[in-house]
Coordinates of C-alpha atoms and ligand atoms in Angstrom, one line a residue:
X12 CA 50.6 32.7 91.0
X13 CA 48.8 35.6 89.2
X14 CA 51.2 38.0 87.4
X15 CA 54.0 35.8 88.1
X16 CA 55.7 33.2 85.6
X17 CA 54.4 33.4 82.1
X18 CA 52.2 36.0 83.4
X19 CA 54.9 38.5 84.6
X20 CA 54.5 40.3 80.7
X21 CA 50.9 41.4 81.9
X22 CA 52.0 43.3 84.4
X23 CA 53.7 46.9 84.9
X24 CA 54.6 47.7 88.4
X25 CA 51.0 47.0 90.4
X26 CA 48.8 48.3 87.6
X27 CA 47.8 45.0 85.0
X28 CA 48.2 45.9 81.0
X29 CA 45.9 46.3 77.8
X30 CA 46.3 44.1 75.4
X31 CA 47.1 45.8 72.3
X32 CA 48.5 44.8 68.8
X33 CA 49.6 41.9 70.0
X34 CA 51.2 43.3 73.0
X35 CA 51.1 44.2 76.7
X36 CA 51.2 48.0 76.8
X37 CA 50.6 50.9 79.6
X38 CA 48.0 53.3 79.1
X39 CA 48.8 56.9 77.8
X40 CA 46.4 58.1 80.5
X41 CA 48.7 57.3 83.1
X42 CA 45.8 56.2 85.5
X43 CA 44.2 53.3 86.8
X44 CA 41.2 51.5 88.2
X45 CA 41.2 50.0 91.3
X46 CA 39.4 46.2 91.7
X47 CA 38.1 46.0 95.5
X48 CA 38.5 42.4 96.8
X49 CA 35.0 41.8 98.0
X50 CA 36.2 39.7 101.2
X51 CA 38.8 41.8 102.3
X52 CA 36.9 45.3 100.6
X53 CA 40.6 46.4 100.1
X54 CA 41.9 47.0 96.4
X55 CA 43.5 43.7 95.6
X56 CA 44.4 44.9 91.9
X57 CA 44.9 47.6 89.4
X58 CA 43.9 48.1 85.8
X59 CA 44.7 50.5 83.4
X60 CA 42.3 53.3 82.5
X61 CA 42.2 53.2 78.9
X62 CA 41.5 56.1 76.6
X63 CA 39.1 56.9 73.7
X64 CA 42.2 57.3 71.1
X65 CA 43.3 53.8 72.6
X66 CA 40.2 52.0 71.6
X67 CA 40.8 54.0 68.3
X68 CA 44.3 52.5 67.8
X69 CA 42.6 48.8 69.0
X70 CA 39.6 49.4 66.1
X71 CA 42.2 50.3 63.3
X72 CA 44.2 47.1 64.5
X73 CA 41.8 44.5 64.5
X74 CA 40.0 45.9 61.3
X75 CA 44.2 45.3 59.3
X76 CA 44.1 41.5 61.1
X77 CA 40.4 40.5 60.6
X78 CA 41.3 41.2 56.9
X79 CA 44.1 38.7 57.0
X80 CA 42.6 36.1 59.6
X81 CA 39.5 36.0 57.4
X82 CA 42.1 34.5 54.8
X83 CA 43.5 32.1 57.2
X84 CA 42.4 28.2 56.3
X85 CA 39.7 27.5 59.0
X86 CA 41.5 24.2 60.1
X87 CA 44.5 26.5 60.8
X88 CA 42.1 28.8 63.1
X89 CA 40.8 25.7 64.5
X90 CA 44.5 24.4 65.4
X91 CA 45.2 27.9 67.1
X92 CA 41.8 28.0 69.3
X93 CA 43.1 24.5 70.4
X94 CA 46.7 25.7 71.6
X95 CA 44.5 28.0 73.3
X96 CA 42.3 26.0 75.4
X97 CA 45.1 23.3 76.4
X98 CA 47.3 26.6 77.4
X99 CA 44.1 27.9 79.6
X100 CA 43.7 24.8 80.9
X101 CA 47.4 24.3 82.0
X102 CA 47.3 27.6 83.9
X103 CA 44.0 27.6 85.7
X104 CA 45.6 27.9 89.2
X105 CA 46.9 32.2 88.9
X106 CA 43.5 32.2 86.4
X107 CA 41.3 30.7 89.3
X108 CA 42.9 32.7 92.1
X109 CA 42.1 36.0 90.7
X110 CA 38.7 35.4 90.3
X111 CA 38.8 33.8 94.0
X112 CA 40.1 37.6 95.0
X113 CA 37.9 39.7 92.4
X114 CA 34.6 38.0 92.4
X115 CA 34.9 36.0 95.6
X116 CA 34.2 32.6 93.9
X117 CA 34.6 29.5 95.6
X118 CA 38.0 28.2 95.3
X119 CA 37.1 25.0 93.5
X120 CA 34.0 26.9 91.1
X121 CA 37.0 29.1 90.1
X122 CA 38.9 26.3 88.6
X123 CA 35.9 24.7 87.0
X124 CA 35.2 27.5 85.3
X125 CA 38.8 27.8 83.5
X126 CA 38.5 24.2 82.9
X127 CA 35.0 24.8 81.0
X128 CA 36.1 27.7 79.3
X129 CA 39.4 25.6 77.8
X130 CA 36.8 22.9 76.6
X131 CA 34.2 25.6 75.5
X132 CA 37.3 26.7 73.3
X133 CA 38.2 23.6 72.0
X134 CA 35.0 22.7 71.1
X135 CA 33.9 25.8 69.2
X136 CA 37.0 24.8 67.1
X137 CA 35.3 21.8 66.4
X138 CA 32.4 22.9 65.8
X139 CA 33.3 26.1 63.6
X140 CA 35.2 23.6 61.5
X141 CA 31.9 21.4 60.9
X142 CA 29.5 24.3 60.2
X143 CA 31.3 26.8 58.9
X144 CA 32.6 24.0 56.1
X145 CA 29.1 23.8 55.1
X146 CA 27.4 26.1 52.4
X147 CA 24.0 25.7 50.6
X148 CA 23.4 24.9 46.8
X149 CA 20.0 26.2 45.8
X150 CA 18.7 26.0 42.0
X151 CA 16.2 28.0 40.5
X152 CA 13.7 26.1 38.9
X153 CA 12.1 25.2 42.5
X154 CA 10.5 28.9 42.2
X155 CA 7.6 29.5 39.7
X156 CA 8.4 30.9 36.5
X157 CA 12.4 29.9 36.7
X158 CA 14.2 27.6 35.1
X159 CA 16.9 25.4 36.0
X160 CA 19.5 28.0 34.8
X161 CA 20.8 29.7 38.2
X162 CA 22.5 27.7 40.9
X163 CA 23.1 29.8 44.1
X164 CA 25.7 29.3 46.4
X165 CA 25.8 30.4 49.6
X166 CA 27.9 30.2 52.5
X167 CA 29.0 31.6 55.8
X168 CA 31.6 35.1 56.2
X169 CA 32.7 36.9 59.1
X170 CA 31.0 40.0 60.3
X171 CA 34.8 42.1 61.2
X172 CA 35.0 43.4 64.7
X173 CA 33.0 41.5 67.6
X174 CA 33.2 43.6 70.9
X175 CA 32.8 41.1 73.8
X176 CA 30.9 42.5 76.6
X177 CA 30.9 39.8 79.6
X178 CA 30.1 40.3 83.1
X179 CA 31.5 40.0 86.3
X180 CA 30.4 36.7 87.8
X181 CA 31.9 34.8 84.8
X182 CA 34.5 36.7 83.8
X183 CA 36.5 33.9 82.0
X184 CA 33.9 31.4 80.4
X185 CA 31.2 34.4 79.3
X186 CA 34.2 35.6 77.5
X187 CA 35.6 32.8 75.7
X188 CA 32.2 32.1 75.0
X189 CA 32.5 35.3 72.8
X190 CA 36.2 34.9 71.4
X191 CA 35.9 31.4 70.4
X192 CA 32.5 31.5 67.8
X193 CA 34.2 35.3 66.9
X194 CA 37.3 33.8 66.2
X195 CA 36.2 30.4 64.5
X196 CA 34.6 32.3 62.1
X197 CA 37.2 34.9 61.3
X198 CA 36.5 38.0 62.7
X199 CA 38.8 40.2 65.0
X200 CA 37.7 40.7 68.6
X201 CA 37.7 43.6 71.0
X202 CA 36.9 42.5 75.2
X203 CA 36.1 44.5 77.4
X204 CA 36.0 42.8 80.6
X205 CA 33.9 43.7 83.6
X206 CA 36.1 45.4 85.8
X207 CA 35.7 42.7 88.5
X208 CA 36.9 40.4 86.8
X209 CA 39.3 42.0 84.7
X210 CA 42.3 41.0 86.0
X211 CA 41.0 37.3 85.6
X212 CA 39.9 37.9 81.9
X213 CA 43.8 39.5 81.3
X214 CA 45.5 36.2 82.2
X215 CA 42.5 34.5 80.0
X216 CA 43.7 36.2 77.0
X217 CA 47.5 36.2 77.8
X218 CA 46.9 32.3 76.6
X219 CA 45.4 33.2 73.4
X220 CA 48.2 35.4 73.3
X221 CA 50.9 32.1 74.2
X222 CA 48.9 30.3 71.5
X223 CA 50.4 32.7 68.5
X224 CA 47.4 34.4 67.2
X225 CA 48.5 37.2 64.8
X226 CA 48.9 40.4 66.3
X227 CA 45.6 42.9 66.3
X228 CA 43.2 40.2 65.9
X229 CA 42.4 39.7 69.6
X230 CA 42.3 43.0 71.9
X231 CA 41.4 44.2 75.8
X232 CA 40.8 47.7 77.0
X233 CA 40.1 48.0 80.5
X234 CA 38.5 51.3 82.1
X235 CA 36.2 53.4 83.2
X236 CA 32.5 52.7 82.0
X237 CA 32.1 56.4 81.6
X238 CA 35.2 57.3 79.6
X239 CA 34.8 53.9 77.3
X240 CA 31.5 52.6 77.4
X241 CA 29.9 54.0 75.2
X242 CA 32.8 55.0 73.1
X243 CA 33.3 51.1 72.4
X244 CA 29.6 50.0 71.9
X245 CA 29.1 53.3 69.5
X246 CA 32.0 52.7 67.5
X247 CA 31.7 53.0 64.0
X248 CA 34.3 50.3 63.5
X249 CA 32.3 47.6 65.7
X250 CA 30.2 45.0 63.3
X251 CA 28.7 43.0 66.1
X252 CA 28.2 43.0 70.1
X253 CA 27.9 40.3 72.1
X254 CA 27.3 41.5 75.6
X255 CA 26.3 39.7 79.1
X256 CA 25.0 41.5 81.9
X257 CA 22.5 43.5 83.3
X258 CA 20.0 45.9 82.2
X259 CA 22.9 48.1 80.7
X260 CA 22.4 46.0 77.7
X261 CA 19.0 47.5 77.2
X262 CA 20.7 51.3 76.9
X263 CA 23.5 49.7 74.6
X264 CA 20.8 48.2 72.3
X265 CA 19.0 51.5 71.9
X266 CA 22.6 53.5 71.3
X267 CA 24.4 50.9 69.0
X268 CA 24.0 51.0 65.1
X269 CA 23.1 48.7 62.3
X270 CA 24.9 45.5 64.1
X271 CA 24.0 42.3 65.2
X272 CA 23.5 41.9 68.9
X273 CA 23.7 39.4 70.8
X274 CA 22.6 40.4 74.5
X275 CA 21.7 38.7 78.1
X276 CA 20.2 40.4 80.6
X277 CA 19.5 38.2 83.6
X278 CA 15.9 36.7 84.5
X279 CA 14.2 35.8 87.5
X280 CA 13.9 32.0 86.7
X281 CA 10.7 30.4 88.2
X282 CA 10.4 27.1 90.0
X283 CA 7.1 25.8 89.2
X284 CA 6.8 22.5 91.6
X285 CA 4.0 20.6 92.0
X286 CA 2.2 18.1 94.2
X287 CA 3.9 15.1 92.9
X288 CA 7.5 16.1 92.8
X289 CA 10.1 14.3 94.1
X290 CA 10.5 16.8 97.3
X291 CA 13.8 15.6 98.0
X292 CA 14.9 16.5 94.6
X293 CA 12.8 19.6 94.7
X294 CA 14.8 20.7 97.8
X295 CA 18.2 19.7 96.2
X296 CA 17.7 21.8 93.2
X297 CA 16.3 24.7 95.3
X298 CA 19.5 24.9 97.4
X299 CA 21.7 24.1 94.2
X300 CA 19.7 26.3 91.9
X301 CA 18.9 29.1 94.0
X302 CA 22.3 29.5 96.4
X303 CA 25.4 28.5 94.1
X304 CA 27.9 31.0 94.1
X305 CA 25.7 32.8 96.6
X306 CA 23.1 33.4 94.0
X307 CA 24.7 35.3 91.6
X308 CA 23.8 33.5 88.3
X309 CA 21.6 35.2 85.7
X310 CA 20.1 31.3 85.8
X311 CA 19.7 31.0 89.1
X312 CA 16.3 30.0 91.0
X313 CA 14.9 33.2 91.9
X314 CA 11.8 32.7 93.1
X315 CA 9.9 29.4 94.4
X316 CA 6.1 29.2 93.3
X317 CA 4.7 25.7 95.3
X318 CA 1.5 23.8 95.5
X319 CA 0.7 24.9 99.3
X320 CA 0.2 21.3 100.0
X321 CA 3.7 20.2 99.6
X322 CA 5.3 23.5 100.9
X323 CA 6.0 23.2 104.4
X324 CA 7.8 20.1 104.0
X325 CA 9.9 21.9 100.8
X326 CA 10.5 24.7 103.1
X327 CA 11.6 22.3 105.8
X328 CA 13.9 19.9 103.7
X329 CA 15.1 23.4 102.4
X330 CA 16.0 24.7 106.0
X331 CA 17.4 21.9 106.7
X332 CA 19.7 21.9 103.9
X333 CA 20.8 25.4 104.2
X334 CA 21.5 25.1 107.9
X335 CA 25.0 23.4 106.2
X336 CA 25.9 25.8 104.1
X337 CA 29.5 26.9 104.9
X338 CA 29.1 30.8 104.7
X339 CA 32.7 32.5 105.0
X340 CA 35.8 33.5 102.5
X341 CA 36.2 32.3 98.8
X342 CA 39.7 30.7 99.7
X343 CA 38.0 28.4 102.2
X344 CA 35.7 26.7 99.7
X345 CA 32.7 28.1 101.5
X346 CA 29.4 27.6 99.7
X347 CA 28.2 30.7 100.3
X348 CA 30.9 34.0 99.5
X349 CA 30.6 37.4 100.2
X350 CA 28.9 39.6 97.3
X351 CA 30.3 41.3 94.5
X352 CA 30.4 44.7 95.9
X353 CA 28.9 46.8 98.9
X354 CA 26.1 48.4 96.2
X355 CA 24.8 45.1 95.6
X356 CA 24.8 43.7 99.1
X357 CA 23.1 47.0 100.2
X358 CA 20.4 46.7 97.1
X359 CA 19.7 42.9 98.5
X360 CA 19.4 44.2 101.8
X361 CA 16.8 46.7 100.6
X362 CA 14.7 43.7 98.8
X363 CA 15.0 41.6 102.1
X364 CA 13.8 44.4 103.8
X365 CA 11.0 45.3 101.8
X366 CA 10.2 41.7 102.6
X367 CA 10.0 42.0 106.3
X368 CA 8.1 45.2 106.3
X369 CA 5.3 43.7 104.7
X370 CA 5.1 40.1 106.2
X371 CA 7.4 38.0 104.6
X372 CA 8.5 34.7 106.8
X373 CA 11.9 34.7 107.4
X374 CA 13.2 30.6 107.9
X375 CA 16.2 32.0 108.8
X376 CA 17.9 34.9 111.0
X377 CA 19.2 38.0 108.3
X378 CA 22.6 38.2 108.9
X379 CA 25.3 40.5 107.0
X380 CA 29.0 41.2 107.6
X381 CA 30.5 43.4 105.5
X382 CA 29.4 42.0 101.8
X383 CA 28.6 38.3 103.3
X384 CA 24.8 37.7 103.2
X385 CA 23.9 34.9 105.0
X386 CA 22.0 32.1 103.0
X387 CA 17.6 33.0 103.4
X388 CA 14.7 31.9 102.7
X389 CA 11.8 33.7 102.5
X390 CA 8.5 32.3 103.2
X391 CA 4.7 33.4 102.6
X392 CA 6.2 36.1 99.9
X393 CA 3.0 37.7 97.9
X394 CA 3.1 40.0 95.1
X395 CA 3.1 43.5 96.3
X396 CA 6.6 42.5 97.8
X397 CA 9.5 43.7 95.5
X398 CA 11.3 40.1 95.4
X399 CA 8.8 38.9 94.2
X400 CA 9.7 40.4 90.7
X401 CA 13.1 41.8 91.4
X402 CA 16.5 39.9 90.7
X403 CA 18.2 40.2 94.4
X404 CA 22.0 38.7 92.5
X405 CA 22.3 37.5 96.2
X406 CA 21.5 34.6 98.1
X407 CA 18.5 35.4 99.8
X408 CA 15.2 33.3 97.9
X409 CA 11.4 33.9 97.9
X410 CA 9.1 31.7 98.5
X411 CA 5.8 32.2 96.9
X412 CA 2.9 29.7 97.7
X413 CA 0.4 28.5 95.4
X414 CA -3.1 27.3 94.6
X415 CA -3.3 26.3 91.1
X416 CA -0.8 25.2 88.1
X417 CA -2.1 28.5 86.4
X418 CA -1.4 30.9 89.2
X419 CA 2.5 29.7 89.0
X420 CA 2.3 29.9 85.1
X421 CA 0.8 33.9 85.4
X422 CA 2.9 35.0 88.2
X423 CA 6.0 33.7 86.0
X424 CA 4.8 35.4 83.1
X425 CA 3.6 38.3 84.7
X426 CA 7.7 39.0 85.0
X427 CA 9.9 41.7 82.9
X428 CA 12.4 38.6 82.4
X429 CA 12.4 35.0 80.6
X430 CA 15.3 33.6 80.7
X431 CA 15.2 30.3 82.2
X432 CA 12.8 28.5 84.6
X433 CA 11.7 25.0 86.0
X434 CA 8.9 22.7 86.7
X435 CA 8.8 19.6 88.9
X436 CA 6.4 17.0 88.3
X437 CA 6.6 13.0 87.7
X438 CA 3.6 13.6 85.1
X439 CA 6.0 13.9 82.0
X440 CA 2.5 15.3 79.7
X441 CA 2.1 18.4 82.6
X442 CA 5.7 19.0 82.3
X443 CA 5.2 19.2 79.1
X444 CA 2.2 21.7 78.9
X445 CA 3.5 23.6 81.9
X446 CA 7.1 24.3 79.7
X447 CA 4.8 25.5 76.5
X448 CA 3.2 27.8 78.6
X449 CA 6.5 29.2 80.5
X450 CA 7.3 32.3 78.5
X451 CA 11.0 31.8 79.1
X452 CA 14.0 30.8 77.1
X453 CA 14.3 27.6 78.2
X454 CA 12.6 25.3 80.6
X455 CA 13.9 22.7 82.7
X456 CA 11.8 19.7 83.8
X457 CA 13.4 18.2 87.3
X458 CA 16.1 20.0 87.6
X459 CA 17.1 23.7 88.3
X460 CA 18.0 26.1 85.2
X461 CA 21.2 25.8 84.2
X462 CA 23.3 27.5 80.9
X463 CA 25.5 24.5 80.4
X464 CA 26.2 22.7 78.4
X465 CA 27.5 25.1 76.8
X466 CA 26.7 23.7 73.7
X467 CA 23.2 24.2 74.6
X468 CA 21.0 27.3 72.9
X469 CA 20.9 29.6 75.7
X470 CA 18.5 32.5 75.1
X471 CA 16.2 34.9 77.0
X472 CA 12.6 36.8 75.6
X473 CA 11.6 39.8 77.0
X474 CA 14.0 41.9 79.2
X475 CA 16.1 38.7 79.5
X476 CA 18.0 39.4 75.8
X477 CA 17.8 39.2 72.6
X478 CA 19.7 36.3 70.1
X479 CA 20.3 32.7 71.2
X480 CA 23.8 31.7 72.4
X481 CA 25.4 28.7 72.8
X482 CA 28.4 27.1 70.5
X483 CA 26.5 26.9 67.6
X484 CA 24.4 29.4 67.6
X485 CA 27.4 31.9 68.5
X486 CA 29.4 30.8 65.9
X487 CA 26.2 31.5 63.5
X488 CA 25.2 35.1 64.7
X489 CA 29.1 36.1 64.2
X490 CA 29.0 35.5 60.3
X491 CA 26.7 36.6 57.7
X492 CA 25.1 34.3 54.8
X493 CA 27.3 35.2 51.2
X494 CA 26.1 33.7 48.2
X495 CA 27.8 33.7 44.5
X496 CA 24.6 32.9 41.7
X497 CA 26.0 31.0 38.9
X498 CA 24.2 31.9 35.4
X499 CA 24.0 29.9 32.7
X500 CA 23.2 30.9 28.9
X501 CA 20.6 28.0 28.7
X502 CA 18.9 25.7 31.7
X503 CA 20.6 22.8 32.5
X504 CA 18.9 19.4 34.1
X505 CA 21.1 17.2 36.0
X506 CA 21.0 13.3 34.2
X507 CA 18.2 15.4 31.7
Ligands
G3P628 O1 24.7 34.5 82.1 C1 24.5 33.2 82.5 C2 25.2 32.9 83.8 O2 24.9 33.9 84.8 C3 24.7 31.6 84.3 O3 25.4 30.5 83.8 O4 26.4 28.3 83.7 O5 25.7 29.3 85.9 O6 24.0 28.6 84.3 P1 25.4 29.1 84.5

């Protein structure tokens, strides 16, 4: 149970700890933050309200340890990142139930997602011991006017402090998919978890902390946005942020300094299908893509654009499928879960009825209790309607029917985002040309978008971010290229 067992440490009284050097600590501000179950809209947990001369202490702590860790062999950070993942992985019941009671996820997506965060782990420590044992030789003489009488060496060193920035409907794996490549390559790491979520993200780190990594290297702050927002992503002793969310990470790109960012902001992934798609795959991937975890996924389908030919029998197998969806609590296993928080049920409602107002087909009945949105689809959607470009974050799905292969292509580039999207077609050479001219980070062909692997890049253009994640590409941006030039008095030709 959460809080209980190994977990008791994390806990004082009914407020959850920081993490700080390498211990479970109160905050000096003596006040919390309150995490409203989104089924129940009752506080279901407490956080500490960290202070600015806390995440002063945390900087000065992980600066002493990244100094040290950056010393430590890399199969020996390897062997710690695995203790890690096998200790996530054998707690994932209290992990799962708290994000079942913060985020409202599915009982069984909850466990999956500690599960894939303990393998994300474990193979980042593979990785990072493959890559970062790699370094470059160059010589000289392969530029006019040198001779063979400099050999370059280059390889790959830590950056310092990562802050970790994920959001709330991943809570665990977007932040392991921080602290493992930060790690791996020896650098210290601050989190600061969403604060839905937070309480998952504690116990997350409570098994690096099991695992015996040295004390300062890994911290997390919880708070107030407002008192440690921008305190964090402005401080002078961060060398790198790596933040998930929404367009927050647009005004933290403009405030932060000289650092490499790493940033994903959502999308409104496309669904390009055309007349000879499989339909019944079509329809699978529509429900799966556009409704898992009631459509809060910065990858999920967002908004349908169909041949008009094929569209009422889409929209029917569609129907058809949503019609058993099991809407209702997170413990039950339903499909579809109440929302994240009232704000964002009431901002869906406000899309939907936008919608209605000017015309939009509504397959189903609107229904809301409390934050529970009932599964919709929304037919005949045109352009001037506002989801048709916004991100609802809910499960509620336009439809948006089309003439032409080139009308779906500019309606999906006409977006902010470009993140993911997806194309269905049996014509492998259309797939291919419809992809190239998809301005979006990836581009699935037959199936809906999708982040995982999570070895996979994952990147967005535009609004959607900026960097390319995924293992190795994490594990890449987190280190900087150092090279040592070897001069010799007189050029020297190998077997000469
Ligand atoms: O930020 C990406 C996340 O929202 C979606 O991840 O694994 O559901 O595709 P995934």
């Amino acid at each position: 149970m959460a809080g209980t067992g190994v977990f008791a440490d994390i806990l004082d009284g009914e407020v959850y700890k920081y993490y700080a050097d390498g211990e479970w600590r109160a905050s000096g501000s003596g006040k919390s933050v309150a995490i409203v179950n989104p089924t129940t809209r009752q506080t279901q947990y407490r956080v500490q309200a960290c202070t600015q001369e806390e995440v002063n202490k945390v900087m000065e702590g992980a600066k002493v340890a990244q100094k040290a860790w950056a010393r430590t062999p890399l199969w020996k950070r390897a062997e710690l990142l695995h203790k890690a993942a096998a200790i996530l992985k054998e707690h994932k019941a209290p992990i799962a139930e708290c994000l079942v009671k913060e985020i409202a996820k599915p009982a069984k997506d909850a466990v999956t997602e500690v599960v894939r965060s303990g393998d994300l782990v474990s193979y980042t420590a593979e990785e990072g011991v493959r890559i970062l044992g790699e370094g470059k030789l160059l010589v000289s003489d392969s530029f006019p006017g040198n001779e063979r009488n400099k050999y370059c060496l280059s390889s790959k060193v830590p950056l310092g402090i990562v802050l970790a920035i994920p959001p709330f409907n991943y809570p665990v794996n977007l932040a392991v998919s921080k602290i493992g490549p930060a790690l791996i390559a020896g650098n210290a790491l601050v989190l600061k978890p969403p604060t839905q979520g937070a309480v998952a993200a504690l116990h997350m780190v409570h098994c690096f902390h099991l695992a015996g990594f040295p004390k300062g290297l890994i911290s997390c702050v919880t708070g107030k946005g407002s008192e440690i927002g921008d305190f964090l992503t402005m401080h002078p002793g961060v060398n790198c942020i790596s933040f998930t969310g929404g367009d927050t990470g647009i005004a933290i790109s403009k405030k932060a300094g000289m650092v490499p960012l790493q940033m994903e902001l959502g999308g409104k992934d496309a669904c390009i299908v055309l007349e000879d798609a499989d339909l019944d795959l079509v329809a699978a991937n529509i429900v799966k893509g556009g409704f898992s975890y009631s459509g809060q996924r910065c990858t999920a389908v967002k908004v349908v654009l169909i041949m008009e030919t094929v569209a009422d029998t889409v929209v029917e197998k569609v129907n058809a499928k949503l019609a058993k969806l099991k809407v209702g609590p997170p413990e039950d296993n339903c499909d579809i879960t109440p929302v994240v928080t009232e704000s964002s049920a009431n901002f869906i409602e406000g899309l939907v009825m936008d919608a209605k107002e000017k015309g939009a087909t509504f397959c189903q009945e609107y229904r809301r209790e409390g934050n529970l949105i009932w599964p919709l689809l929304l037919d005949h959607v045109r352009p001037d309607m506002r989801i048709a470009w916004e991100e609802p974050f809910g499960p509620v799905l336009p439809v948006i029917r089309i003439n032409s292969v080139e009308e779906g292509i500019h309606h999906c580039n006409a977006s902010n985002f470009g993140l993911q999207g997806c194309v269905f077609t049996r014509d492998i050479n259309k797939a291919i040309m419809i992809s190239d001219a998809m301005e979006s980070g990836t581009v699935q062909i037959n199936s809906a978008p999708a982040r995982g692997p999570d070895h996979f890049p994952f990147q967005g253009l535009k609004d959607s971010g900026i960097g390319s994640q995924g293992i190795t590409n994490s594990i890449n941006m987190m280190t900087k290229v150092k090279s040592t030039v070897i001069n010799l008095p007189s050029p020297s030709y190998t077997m000469g």
